[in-house]
Coordinates of C-alpha atoms and ligand atoms in Angstrom, one line a residue:
M1065 CA -68.2 -11.6 54.3
N1066 CA -65.8 -10.2 56.6
S1067 CA -62.2 -11.0 57.8
I1068 CA -61.8 -13.6 60.4
L1069 CA -58.8 -11.4 62.1
T1070 CA -59.6 -9.5 64.7
D1071 CA -58.9 -5.7 65.2
F1072 CA -56.1 -6.8 67.8
Y1073 CA -54.4 -9.2 65.3
K1074 CA -54.6 -6.9 62.2
V1075 CA -52.5 -4.4 64.2
A1076 CA -50.3 -7.3 65.0
V1077 CA -50.0 -8.6 61.4
E1078 CA -49.5 -5.4 59.9
N1079 CA -47.0 -4.5 62.2
E1080 CA -44.4 -7.5 61.5
L1081 CA -45.4 -7.3 58.1
I1082 CA -44.2 -3.6 57.9
A1083 CA -41.1 -4.5 60.3
A1084 CA -39.9 -7.4 57.6
L1085 CA -41.1 -5.7 54.1
G1086 CA -40.7 -2.2 54.5
R1087 CA -43.8 0.3 54.9
D1088 CA -43.8 1.2 51.4
K1089 CA -44.5 -2.9 50.6
V1090 CA -47.2 -3.5 52.4
S1091 CA -51.0 -1.4 52.2
T1092 CA -54.5 -1.2 54.4
S1093 CA -55.9 1.2 52.8
F1094 CA -59.3 0.5 51.6
I1095 CA -58.9 1.6 47.7
D1096 CA -55.9 -1.0 47.5
R1097 CA -57.8 -3.6 49.3
K1098 CA -60.8 -3.4 47.5
V1099 CA -59.4 -3.1 44.0
Y1100 CA -56.8 -6.5 45.1
S1101 CA -60.0 -8.1 45.8
S1102 CA -61.7 -9.1 42.8
D1103 CA -61.0 -10.6 39.5
E1104 CA -61.4 -8.7 36.5
L1105 CA -64.4 -9.9 35.1
V1106 CA -66.5 -12.6 37.7
E1107 CA -69.1 -10.5 39.5
W1108 CA -69.4 -11.5 43.3
T1109 CA -72.9 -13.3 43.8
C1110 CA -73.8 -12.7 47.3
P1111 CA -74.9 -16.3 48.7
S1112 CA -77.4 -15.3 51.2
P1113 CA -80.9 -15.6 50.4
D1114 CA -81.8 -12.0 50.4
G1115 CA -78.5 -11.3 48.5
D1116 CA -77.8 -8.4 51.1
C1117 CA -73.9 -8.5 51.5
D1118 CA -70.5 -7.5 50.8
P1119 CA -67.9 -9.1 48.3
P1120 CA -65.2 -10.3 51.0
I1121 CA -62.0 -8.1 51.3
A1122 CA -58.4 -8.6 52.0
D1123 CA -57.3 -7.2 55.2
F1124 CA -53.5 -6.4 53.8
V1125 CA -52.1 -5.9 50.1
V1126 CA -48.0 -6.7 49.9
W1127 CA -45.9 -5.8 46.7
P1128 CA -42.6 -8.0 47.4
D1129 CA -39.4 -7.1 45.4
T1130 CA -37.7 -10.6 46.3
A1131 CA -38.5 -14.1 47.2
Q1132 CA -37.4 -13.3 50.5
D1133 CA -40.3 -10.9 51.0
V1134 CA -42.4 -13.6 50.0
V1135 CA -41.1 -16.0 52.6
E1136 CA -41.2 -13.5 55.4
T1137 CA -45.0 -12.4 54.5
I1138 CA -45.7 -16.3 54.7
K1139 CA -44.2 -16.8 57.9
I1140 CA -45.9 -14.3 59.3
A1141 CA -48.9 -15.3 57.9
N1142 CA -48.2 -18.9 59.2
R1143 CA -47.5 -17.5 62.7
H1144 CA -50.7 -16.0 62.8
R1145 CA -53.3 -18.2 60.5
V1146 CA -54.0 -15.5 58.1
P1147 CA -54.6 -16.6 54.4
V1148 CA -52.3 -16.0 51.8
I1149 CA -53.6 -15.0 48.2
P1150 CA -51.1 -14.9 45.4
M1151 CA -52.5 -12.3 42.4
C1152 CA -50.7 -11.7 39.0
G1153 CA -53.0 -10.2 36.4
A1154 CA -56.3 -11.1 38.3
A1155 CA -57.2 -12.1 34.5
Q1156 CA -58.1 -15.5 35.1
N1157 CA -61.9 -15.1 35.5
R1158 CA -62.8 -18.0 37.9
G1159 CA -63.1 -16.0 41.6
S1160 CA -59.3 -17.6 42.1
I1161 CA -58.2 -15.0 43.9
L1162 CA -61.0 -13.6 45.8
P1163 CA -60.1 -13.3 49.5
L1164 CA -62.9 -15.6 50.9
H1165 CA -61.7 -15.6 54.7
G1166 CA -60.0 -12.3 54.1
G1167 CA -56.1 -12.1 54.5
I1168 CA -52.8 -10.8 52.7
I1169 CA -52.9 -10.6 49.0
I1170 CA -49.5 -11.0 47.4
D1171 CA -49.1 -8.7 44.2
V1172 CA -46.6 -10.7 42.9
K1173 CA -46.3 -8.2 39.7
S1174 CA -44.1 -6.5 41.9
L1175 CA -41.5 -9.2 41.1
H1176 CA -40.9 -8.1 37.3
R1177 CA -37.8 -8.6 36.6
I1178 CA -36.1 -10.5 33.8
I1179 CA -33.1 -12.1 35.3
A1180 CA -30.9 -14.0 32.8
L1181 CA -31.4 -14.5 28.8
D1182 CA -29.5 -17.3 28.0
T1183 CA -28.9 -17.5 23.8
E1184 CA -26.2 -20.2 23.6
N1185 CA -28.9 -22.7 25.6
H1186 CA -31.9 -21.1 24.4
T1187 CA -33.3 -20.3 27.9
V1188 CA -34.7 -17.0 29.7
T1189 CA -34.8 -17.0 33.7
V1190 CA -37.4 -14.1 35.1
Q1191 CA -39.6 -13.4 38.3
A1192 CA -43.0 -14.4 38.6
G1193 CA -45.0 -11.5 38.1
V1194 CA -43.4 -10.4 34.5
I1195 CA -46.2 -9.6 32.6
C1196 CA -46.2 -11.8 29.4
N1197 CA -46.4 -9.5 26.8
E1198 CA -43.3 -7.4 28.3
L1199 CA -41.2 -10.5 28.1
E1200 CA -42.4 -11.0 24.9
A1201 CA -41.4 -7.4 23.5
F1202 CA -38.0 -8.1 25.2
L1203 CA -37.3 -11.4 23.7
N1204 CA -38.4 -10.0 20.3
T1205 CA -35.5 -7.5 20.4
Q1206 CA -33.1 -10.1 20.8
G1207 CA -34.3 -12.1 18.2
Y1208 CA -36.4 -14.8 20.0
T1209 CA -40.0 -15.5 21.3
M1210 CA -40.8 -17.5 23.8
N1211 CA -43.9 -18.4 21.6
H1212 CA -46.4 -18.4 24.7
L1213 CA -49.1 -16.1 23.1
P1214 CA -52.5 -16.4 24.9
Q1215 CA -55.3 -13.6 24.1
S1216 CA -54.7 -12.2 27.6
Q1217 CA -50.8 -11.9 27.4
H1218 CA -51.1 -8.2 27.9
I1219 CA -52.8 -8.3 31.3
S1220 CA -51.6 -11.7 32.8
G1221 CA -48.2 -12.7 34.1
I1222 CA -45.8 -15.7 34.1
G1223 CA -47.0 -16.8 37.8
G1224 CA -50.7 -16.5 36.9
F1225 CA -49.9 -18.8 33.3
L1226 CA -48.2 -21.4 35.6
S1227 CA -50.6 -21.5 38.2
A1228 CA -53.6 -21.6 35.7
R1229 CA -51.7 -24.0 33.4
S1230 CA -52.4 -21.9 30.3
A1231 CA -52.3 -21.9 26.7
G1232 CA -51.3 -19.4 23.9
V1233 CA -52.6 -19.6 20.0
V1234 CA -49.7 -21.2 18.9
S1235 CA -49.7 -24.0 21.2
T1236 CA -50.0 -26.5 18.8
K1237 CA -47.1 -26.8 17.8
Y1238 CA -45.1 -25.1 21.1
G1239 CA -46.9 -26.9 23.7
K1240 CA -49.0 -25.2 26.7
I1241 CA -46.8 -23.2 29.4
T1242 CA -46.5 -26.4 30.9
E1243 CA -44.1 -27.3 28.1
M1244 CA -42.3 -24.8 28.0
V1245 CA -41.2 -24.1 31.6
L1246 CA -38.0 -26.3 32.6
G1247 CA -37.3 -25.1 36.4
M1248 CA -39.2 -23.1 39.0
E1249 CA -38.4 -21.5 42.1
V1250 CA -41.5 -21.5 44.5
V1251 CA -42.5 -20.1 48.5
L1252 CA -43.7 -23.1 50.0
P1253 CA -46.7 -22.7 52.5
N1254 CA -44.2 -23.4 55.4
G1255 CA -41.9 -20.5 53.8
D1256 CA -39.1 -22.6 52.7
I1257 CA -37.7 -21.9 49.1
M1258 CA -38.3 -24.8 46.3
R1259 CA -36.7 -25.3 43.5
T1260 CA -36.5 -27.6 40.2
K1261 CA -33.7 -28.0 38.2
P1262 CA -34.0 -25.7 34.7
V1263 CA -32.7 -28.8 32.9
P1264 CA -34.1 -30.0 29.0
N1265 CA -35.5 -33.4 31.1
S1266 CA -35.1 -36.0 33.4
A1267 CA -35.5 -38.9 35.2
A1268 CA -34.4 -38.2 38.7
G1269 CA -38.1 -38.9 40.6
P1270 CA -41.3 -36.7 39.8
N1271 CA -41.4 -33.6 38.1
F1272 CA -42.6 -31.2 41.1
N1273 CA -43.2 -28.0 38.4
Y1274 CA -46.4 -30.4 37.9
L1275 CA -47.3 -30.3 41.4
F1276 CA -47.4 -26.2 41.0
M1277 CA -48.9 -25.8 37.8
G1278 CA -52.4 -25.8 38.0
A1279 CA -52.5 -25.5 41.9
E1280 CA -53.6 -22.1 41.4
G1281 CA -51.9 -20.8 44.5
T1282 CA -52.9 -23.7 47.0
L1283 CA -49.7 -24.9 47.5
G1284 CA -47.1 -21.8 47.4
V1285 CA -46.0 -18.7 45.6
I1286 CA -44.2 -19.6 42.3
T1287 CA -41.6 -16.8 42.6
E1288 CA -39.0 -17.2 39.2
A1289 CA -39.0 -19.5 36.5
T1290 CA -36.6 -20.8 33.8
F1291 CA -38.2 -21.1 30.1
K1292 CA -37.2 -22.6 27.0
I1293 CA -37.0 -19.7 24.1
H1294 CA -37.0 -20.0 20.2
L1295 CA -35.5 -17.8 17.2
L1296 CA -38.2 -15.5 16.1
P1297 CA -39.5 -17.6 12.8
E1298 CA -38.1 -16.1 9.4
A1299 CA -41.6 -17.0 8.1
R1300 CA -45.2 -17.1 8.8
M1301 CA -47.7 -18.7 6.2
F1302 CA -51.1 -18.4 6.3
R1303 CA -54.0 -20.4 4.8
S1304 CA -57.8 -20.9 5.4
Y1305 CA -60.3 -23.4 3.9
L1306 CA -64.3 -23.8 4.4
F1307 CA -65.6 -27.4 5.5
P1308 CA -69.1 -28.1 4.8
D1309 CA -69.5 -28.5 8.8
Y1310 CA -67.7 -28.9 11.8
P1311 CA -67.1 -32.7 11.8
A1312 CA -65.3 -32.0 8.7
A1313 CA -63.1 -29.3 9.7
V1314 CA -62.3 -31.9 12.9
N1315 CA -61.6 -34.8 10.6
A1316 CA -59.1 -32.4 8.2
V1317 CA -57.1 -31.7 11.7
R1318 CA -57.1 -35.0 12.7
L1319 CA -55.4 -36.1 9.1
I1320 CA -53.2 -33.1 8.9
M1321 CA -51.8 -34.1 12.9
R1322 CA -51.8 -37.6 11.7
R1323 CA -49.4 -36.7 8.8
G1324 CA -46.9 -35.5 11.1
V1325 CA -47.8 -31.6 9.9
M1326 CA -47.3 -29.3 12.6
P1327 CA -48.9 -25.9 11.8
A1328 CA -48.3 -23.2 15.0
A1329 CA -51.6 -22.5 14.9
I1330 CA -54.5 -24.0 13.6
R1331 CA -58.5 -23.2 14.3
I1332 CA -61.4 -24.1 13.3
S1333 CA -65.0 -22.2 13.8
D1334 CA -68.0 -24.2 14.0
E1335 CA -70.9 -23.4 11.8
L1336 CA -72.4 -20.7 14.0
E1337 CA -69.0 -19.0 14.3
T1338 CA -68.2 -18.9 10.5
Q1339 CA -71.7 -17.7 9.9
V1340 CA -71.6 -14.6 12.4
F1341 CA -68.1 -14.3 12.3
H1342 CA -66.8 -14.9 9.2
K1343 CA -70.1 -14.3 7.0
H1344 CA -69.1 -18.0 5.4
K1345 CA -71.8 -21.0 5.4
G1346 CA -70.0 -24.2 6.5
S1347 CA -66.7 -24.7 9.1
L1348 CA -63.9 -22.1 8.6
M1349 CA -60.4 -23.5 9.3
I1350 CA -57.4 -21.2 9.6
A1351 CA -53.7 -22.1 9.9
M1352 CA -50.4 -20.6 10.4
F1353 CA -47.3 -22.4 9.7
D1354 CA -44.2 -20.9 11.1
G1355 CA -40.5 -21.6 11.0
F1356 CA -37.8 -21.0 7.9
E1357 CA -39.7 -20.4 4.4
E1358 CA -39.2 -23.9 3.1
L1359 CA -40.4 -25.9 5.6
C1360 CA -43.9 -23.3 6.1
A1361 CA -44.3 -24.2 2.0
L1362 CA -44.0 -28.0 2.6
E1363 CA -46.0 -27.9 5.5
A1364 CA -49.4 -25.6 3.8
K1365 CA -48.8 -27.9 0.8
E1366 CA -49.7 -31.1 2.7
A1367 CA -52.7 -29.6 4.7
A1368 CA -53.5 -28.2 1.5
G1369 CA -53.7 -31.6 -0.1
I1370 CA -55.5 -33.1 2.9
A1371 CA -58.3 -30.0 2.9
A1372 CA -59.0 -30.7 -1.3
S1373 CA -59.1 -34.5 -0.5
L1374 CA -62.2 -33.7 1.9
N1375 CA -63.7 -31.1 -1.0
A1376 CA -63.4 -27.9 1.2
Q1377 CA -62.6 -24.7 -0.5
D1378 CA -59.5 -22.8 -0.5
L1379 CA -60.4 -19.5 0.4
G1380 CA -56.6 -18.4 0.9
E1381 CA -54.1 -16.6 2.9
K1382 CA -56.8 -13.3 3.6
P1383 CA -59.2 -14.8 6.5
A1384 CA -56.2 -16.1 8.3
L1385 CA -54.2 -13.2 7.8
E1386 CA -56.7 -10.9 9.2
W1387 CA -56.9 -13.1 12.3
W1388 CA -53.4 -13.0 13.1
E1389 CA -53.2 -9.3 12.5
K1390 CA -56.5 -8.1 14.0
K1391 CA -58.6 -10.7 15.7
R1392 CA -57.0 -12.9 18.1
F1393 CA -56.7 -10.3 20.7
S1394 CA -60.6 -9.3 20.4
V1395 CA -63.2 -10.6 22.4
A1396 CA -66.0 -8.6 20.9
F1397 CA -69.5 -9.8 20.2
P1398 CA -71.1 -9.1 16.6
S1399 CA -73.7 -6.9 16.5
S1400 CA -77.3 -8.0 16.9
E1401 CA -77.8 -9.4 13.5
H1402 CA -78.1 -12.8 14.8
P1403 CA -80.6 -14.0 17.6
A1404 CA -78.4 -15.0 19.7
F1405 CA -76.6 -11.1 19.9
A1406 CA -79.7 -9.5 20.2
L1407 CA -80.0 -7.0 23.0
P1408 CA -81.5 -7.8 26.2
I1409 CA -85.6 -7.6 26.2
P1410 CA -87.0 -5.6 28.9
G1411 CA -86.7 -7.8 32.5
F1412 CA -84.1 -10.0 31.0
V1413 CA -80.1 -10.0 30.9
R1414 CA -77.4 -10.9 28.7
V1415 CA -75.5 -13.7 30.4
N1416 CA -72.5 -15.6 28.8
G1417 CA -70.2 -18.1 29.5
C1418 CA -67.1 -20.6 28.3
I1419 CA -67.0 -24.3 28.8
D1420 CA -63.6 -25.0 27.6
S1421 CA -62.5 -28.3 27.6
A1422 CA -60.6 -31.1 25.5
G1423 CA -60.7 -34.3 24.6
S1424 CA -60.4 -36.6 21.2
F1425 CA -61.1 -36.1 17.9
D1426 CA -64.5 -37.9 18.4
Y1427 CA -65.1 -36.0 21.4
L1428 CA -64.8 -32.7 19.9
V1429 CA -67.4 -33.5 17.7
A1430 CA -69.4 -35.3 20.0
V1431 CA -69.5 -32.3 22.4
Q1432 CA -69.8 -29.8 19.9
R1433 CA -73.3 -31.7 18.8
K1434 CA -74.7 -32.5 21.8
L1435 CA -73.7 -28.9 23.7
R1436 CA -75.7 -27.2 21.0
T1437 CA -78.8 -29.1 21.9
L1438 CA -78.5 -28.9 25.1
M1439 CA -78.1 -25.4 25.3
G1440 CA -81.2 -24.8 22.7
K1441 CA -82.9 -26.5 25.5
L1442 CA -82.1 -23.9 28.3
N1443 CA -82.8 -21.3 25.6
M1444 CA -79.0 -20.5 25.1
F1445 CA -77.0 -20.4 21.5
V1446 CA -73.8 -21.8 21.3
V1447 CA -71.0 -20.5 19.7
S1448 CA -67.5 -22.9 19.1
H1449 CA -64.2 -22.8 18.0
S1450 CA -61.7 -25.5 18.4
S1451 CA -58.0 -24.8 18.5
H1452 CA -54.6 -25.8 20.6
F1453 CA -54.4 -29.5 18.9
Y1454 CA -52.5 -32.0 19.6
H1455 CA -51.8 -35.3 18.5
T1456 CA -55.0 -37.0 19.9
G1457 CA -57.2 -34.3 19.9
G1458 CA -58.2 -30.7 20.5
M1459 CA -59.9 -28.2 22.8
I1460 CA -62.9 -27.0 22.2
Y1461 CA -64.2 -23.6 23.1
P1462 CA -68.1 -23.4 23.2
R1463 CA -69.4 -19.9 24.7
F1464 CA -73.0 -20.0 25.6
I1465 CA -74.8 -16.4 25.4
G1466 CA -78.6 -15.8 25.7
Q1467 CA -80.9 -14.1 27.5
L1468 CA -82.1 -14.6 31.4
M1469 CA -85.0 -13.1 33.6
R1470 CA -83.8 -10.4 36.2
G1471 CA -84.8 -11.3 39.6
P1472 CA -84.0 -13.7 42.8
G1473 CA -83.6 -16.8 40.4
L1474 CA -81.0 -15.7 38.0
P1475 CA -77.7 -16.7 39.9
A1476 CA -79.1 -20.2 40.0
A1477 CA -80.4 -20.5 36.7
Y1478 CA -76.9 -19.5 35.5
T1479 CA -75.2 -21.9 37.8
E1480 CA -77.6 -24.8 36.3
I1481 CA -76.3 -23.5 32.7
W1482 CA -72.8 -23.8 33.9
K1483 CA -73.5 -27.1 35.8
Q1484 CA -75.1 -29.1 33.0
G1485 CA -72.5 -28.0 30.3
I1486 CA -69.4 -29.4 32.6
L1487 CA -71.6 -32.4 32.9
L1488 CA -71.9 -33.1 29.4
S1489 CA -68.3 -32.9 28.6
H1490 CA -67.2 -34.6 31.4
E1491 CA -69.8 -37.6 30.5
L1492 CA -68.2 -37.5 26.9
G1493 CA -65.3 -37.8 28.7
G1494 CA -63.5 -34.3 28.4
T1495 CA -61.5 -32.3 30.9
I1496 CA -63.7 -30.0 32.3
N1497 CA -61.4 -27.4 31.8
H1498 CA -58.7 -26.8 29.2
H1499 CA -56.6 -23.5 30.0
H1500 CA -59.0 -20.9 32.1
G1501 CA -58.5 -23.2 35.5
I1502 CA -60.9 -23.8 37.9
G1503 CA -61.0 -21.4 40.8
L1504 CA -64.0 -20.7 42.2
T1505 CA -66.6 -21.4 39.4
L1506 CA -65.7 -24.9 39.1
A1507 CA -64.3 -26.0 42.3
R1508 CA -67.6 -28.2 43.3
Y1509 CA -66.6 -30.2 39.8
M1510 CA -62.9 -31.2 41.1
N1511 CA -64.5 -34.5 42.0
L1512 CA -65.5 -35.2 38.5
E1513 CA -62.3 -34.4 37.2
L1514 CA -59.9 -35.9 39.4
G1515 CA -62.4 -38.7 41.1
N1516 CA -63.1 -39.2 44.6
E1517 CA -59.6 -41.3 44.9
G1518 CA -58.0 -38.5 43.6
M1519 CA -59.4 -35.7 45.2
E1520 CA -58.5 -37.2 48.4
N1521 CA -54.9 -37.6 47.4
F1522 CA -54.9 -33.8 46.5
R1523 CA -56.3 -33.2 50.1
K1524 CA -53.6 -35.0 51.5
I1525 CA -51.1 -33.4 49.4
K1526 CA -52.6 -30.1 50.4
R1527 CA -52.6 -31.1 54.6
A1528 CA -49.2 -32.3 54.5
M1529 CA -48.0 -29.2 52.8
D1530 CA -50.2 -26.8 54.2
P1531 CA -51.3 -27.7 57.8
N1532 CA -52.8 -24.5 58.5
N1533 CA -54.7 -24.4 55.5
I1534 CA -53.4 -20.6 54.7
M1535 CA -52.6 -20.8 50.9
N1536 CA -55.7 -19.5 49.3
P1537 CA -58.3 -21.4 51.1
G1538 CA -61.4 -22.3 49.6
K1539 CA -60.3 -22.8 45.7
L1540 CA -60.0 -26.2 43.7
G1541 CA -62.5 -27.8 45.9
L1542 CA -60.0 -28.2 48.5
Ligands
FAD2504 C1 -59.6 -11.5 27.5 C2 -59.1 -12.7 28.3 C3 -58.4 -13.6 27.2 C4 -57.4 -14.7 28.0 N1 -57.1 -15.7 26.8 C5 -56.4 -16.5 27.6 C6 -55.9 -17.4 26.9 O1 -55.9 -17.4 25.2 N2 -55.4 -18.3 27.1 C7 -55.3 -18.7 28.5 O2 -54.5 -19.8 29.2 N3 -55.9 -18.2 29.4 C8 -56.5 -17.0 28.8 N4 -57.1 -16.0 29.8 C9 -57.6 -16.3 31.2 C10 -56.2 -16.0 32.2 O3 -55.1 -14.6 31.5 C11 -55.1 -16.9 32.5 O4 -56.2 -17.8 33.2 C12 -53.9 -16.9 33.3 O5 -53.3 -17.7 33.7 C13 -54.3 -16.1 34.4 O6 -52.9 -15.6 34.8 P1 -53.1 -14.0 36.0 O7 -51.6 -13.2 35.5 O8 -54.2 -13.4 35.1 O9 -52.8 -14.5 37.1 P2 -54.6 -14.3 38.3 O10 -55.7 -14.5 37.7 O11 -53.8 -13.4 39.2 O12 -54.2 -15.8 39.0 C14 -54.7 -16.8 38.8 C15 -54.5 -17.6 39.7 O13 -53.1 -18.0 39.9 C16 -52.4 -18.1 41.4 N5 -51.1 -17.4 41.0 C17 -51.0 -16.4 40.1 N6 -49.5 -16.0 40.6 C18 -49.3 -16.9 41.2 C19 -47.9 -17.4 41.7 N7 -46.9 -16.6 41.2 N8 -47.8 -18.1 42.6 C20 -48.8 -18.9 42.7 N9 -49.8 -18.8 42.5 C21 -50.1 -17.8 41.8 C22 -53.6 -17.1 41.9 O14 -54.0 -17.1 43.0 C23 -55.2 -17.7 41.0 O15 -55.4 -18.7 42.0 C24 -57.9 -15.0 29.2 C25 -58.5 -14.0 30.2 C26 -59.2 -13.0 30.0 C27 -59.6 -11.9 30.7

């Protein structure tokens, strides 16, 4: 798919971008445009029947220094009806930054300043391109943490995390990034700058932060944000329990949450994950408590009482500590000792995907069981864990894995697996996505999530804010 810009317009837009931003903030080089035009992990699937077409490629890459650079870029884009795609770490892995119609990729990582640390009022203000790990490292040197610790914290940035409503591993206690942000600065699709107040809370009308979080770049470019921060915990305590099966482990989490105990992280592996990753039979729960020593000890004691009342086996701190120290950033698959992970047979390719969703405690049990059966019929194995718990339920991360025959039918077969999984999550009452977001991959299912009325209102908002449809067109089902 090629750019919709004529060569004449490309030169006009390039000249205007260079005049507004300066030569070294604008690139038209093929290498830059190619590198910036793909997700880290999403492979381009050509929609034509013969499979013979090029992936989409941007016309320009720009590296803004300031919100004003973003304003200038968007004004030029609007004048010439050129698409604008904000990109941060490119790790959302949903095709969300593919420049479907060409246009300008704004690499927000060049907005990488930490603007202010306010230790009296427990906030930090940063530009939106700061990589999460760098922010966390800076805060740690000052004795603080943001407590946003996703597995991808080394590659993804603040703007991407906000735009895709991400969740880190200690979200059970500290919330998703949506609960951490106080105020934001956003460049709107018409080039105006809008700011929300960085106050602890408010009742003055709607909370506009929520308009931009989850919009995945379709309603503007987030350029700055202020977040809550916390003192680094004095202590961390690790506990591990083995339950007979996944429903029993889910029940334990339900009772822990009901008791008001708040582990920073709690993660349960289903039976297959417990077997292949942890070499146990049953369903493993690992928990991490943080804060001051007495608080950790009390919460760990309460959780232990609940686990014992459900006849769980106490495995001590080792599995939980090992996960925290070694495995929480790992995405490795185990070697081929289980058929799910066997090497592909000739003529087949290994495929996998993750249908992360969220719902009530009942939902978690139902979807884990039914997805396993459904995927079994499609010759896929499902390995699941649940984490990111709430008072009313939690997230489930089912990874399907298996082999599909090479050939022209492969993309359709792969899409069908996703479709069936998403439909099941929806029919059982869950959200179709908990934290990876929608992008292109799940765009066709947005009607399920928002309903026809919700989707229509979303389109109206988009049309009102972005009448020329320049902001990340083609994503989120818009
Ligand atoms: C190995 C791995 C592990 C992961 N682990 C987690 C995890 O633990 N938790 C989790 O939540 N996610 C996880 N992810 C997914 C990914 O990190 C998140 O989706 C993250 O929110 C994407 O941020 P990014 O900086 O990579 O954004 P990008 O991929 O660059 O962009 C994502 C979307 O946001 C838009 N966007 C980016 N910046 C801006 C901005 N400043 N203003 C407006 N729109 C913008 C883009 O246009 C795009 O639509 C993981 C991904 C990988 C590859």
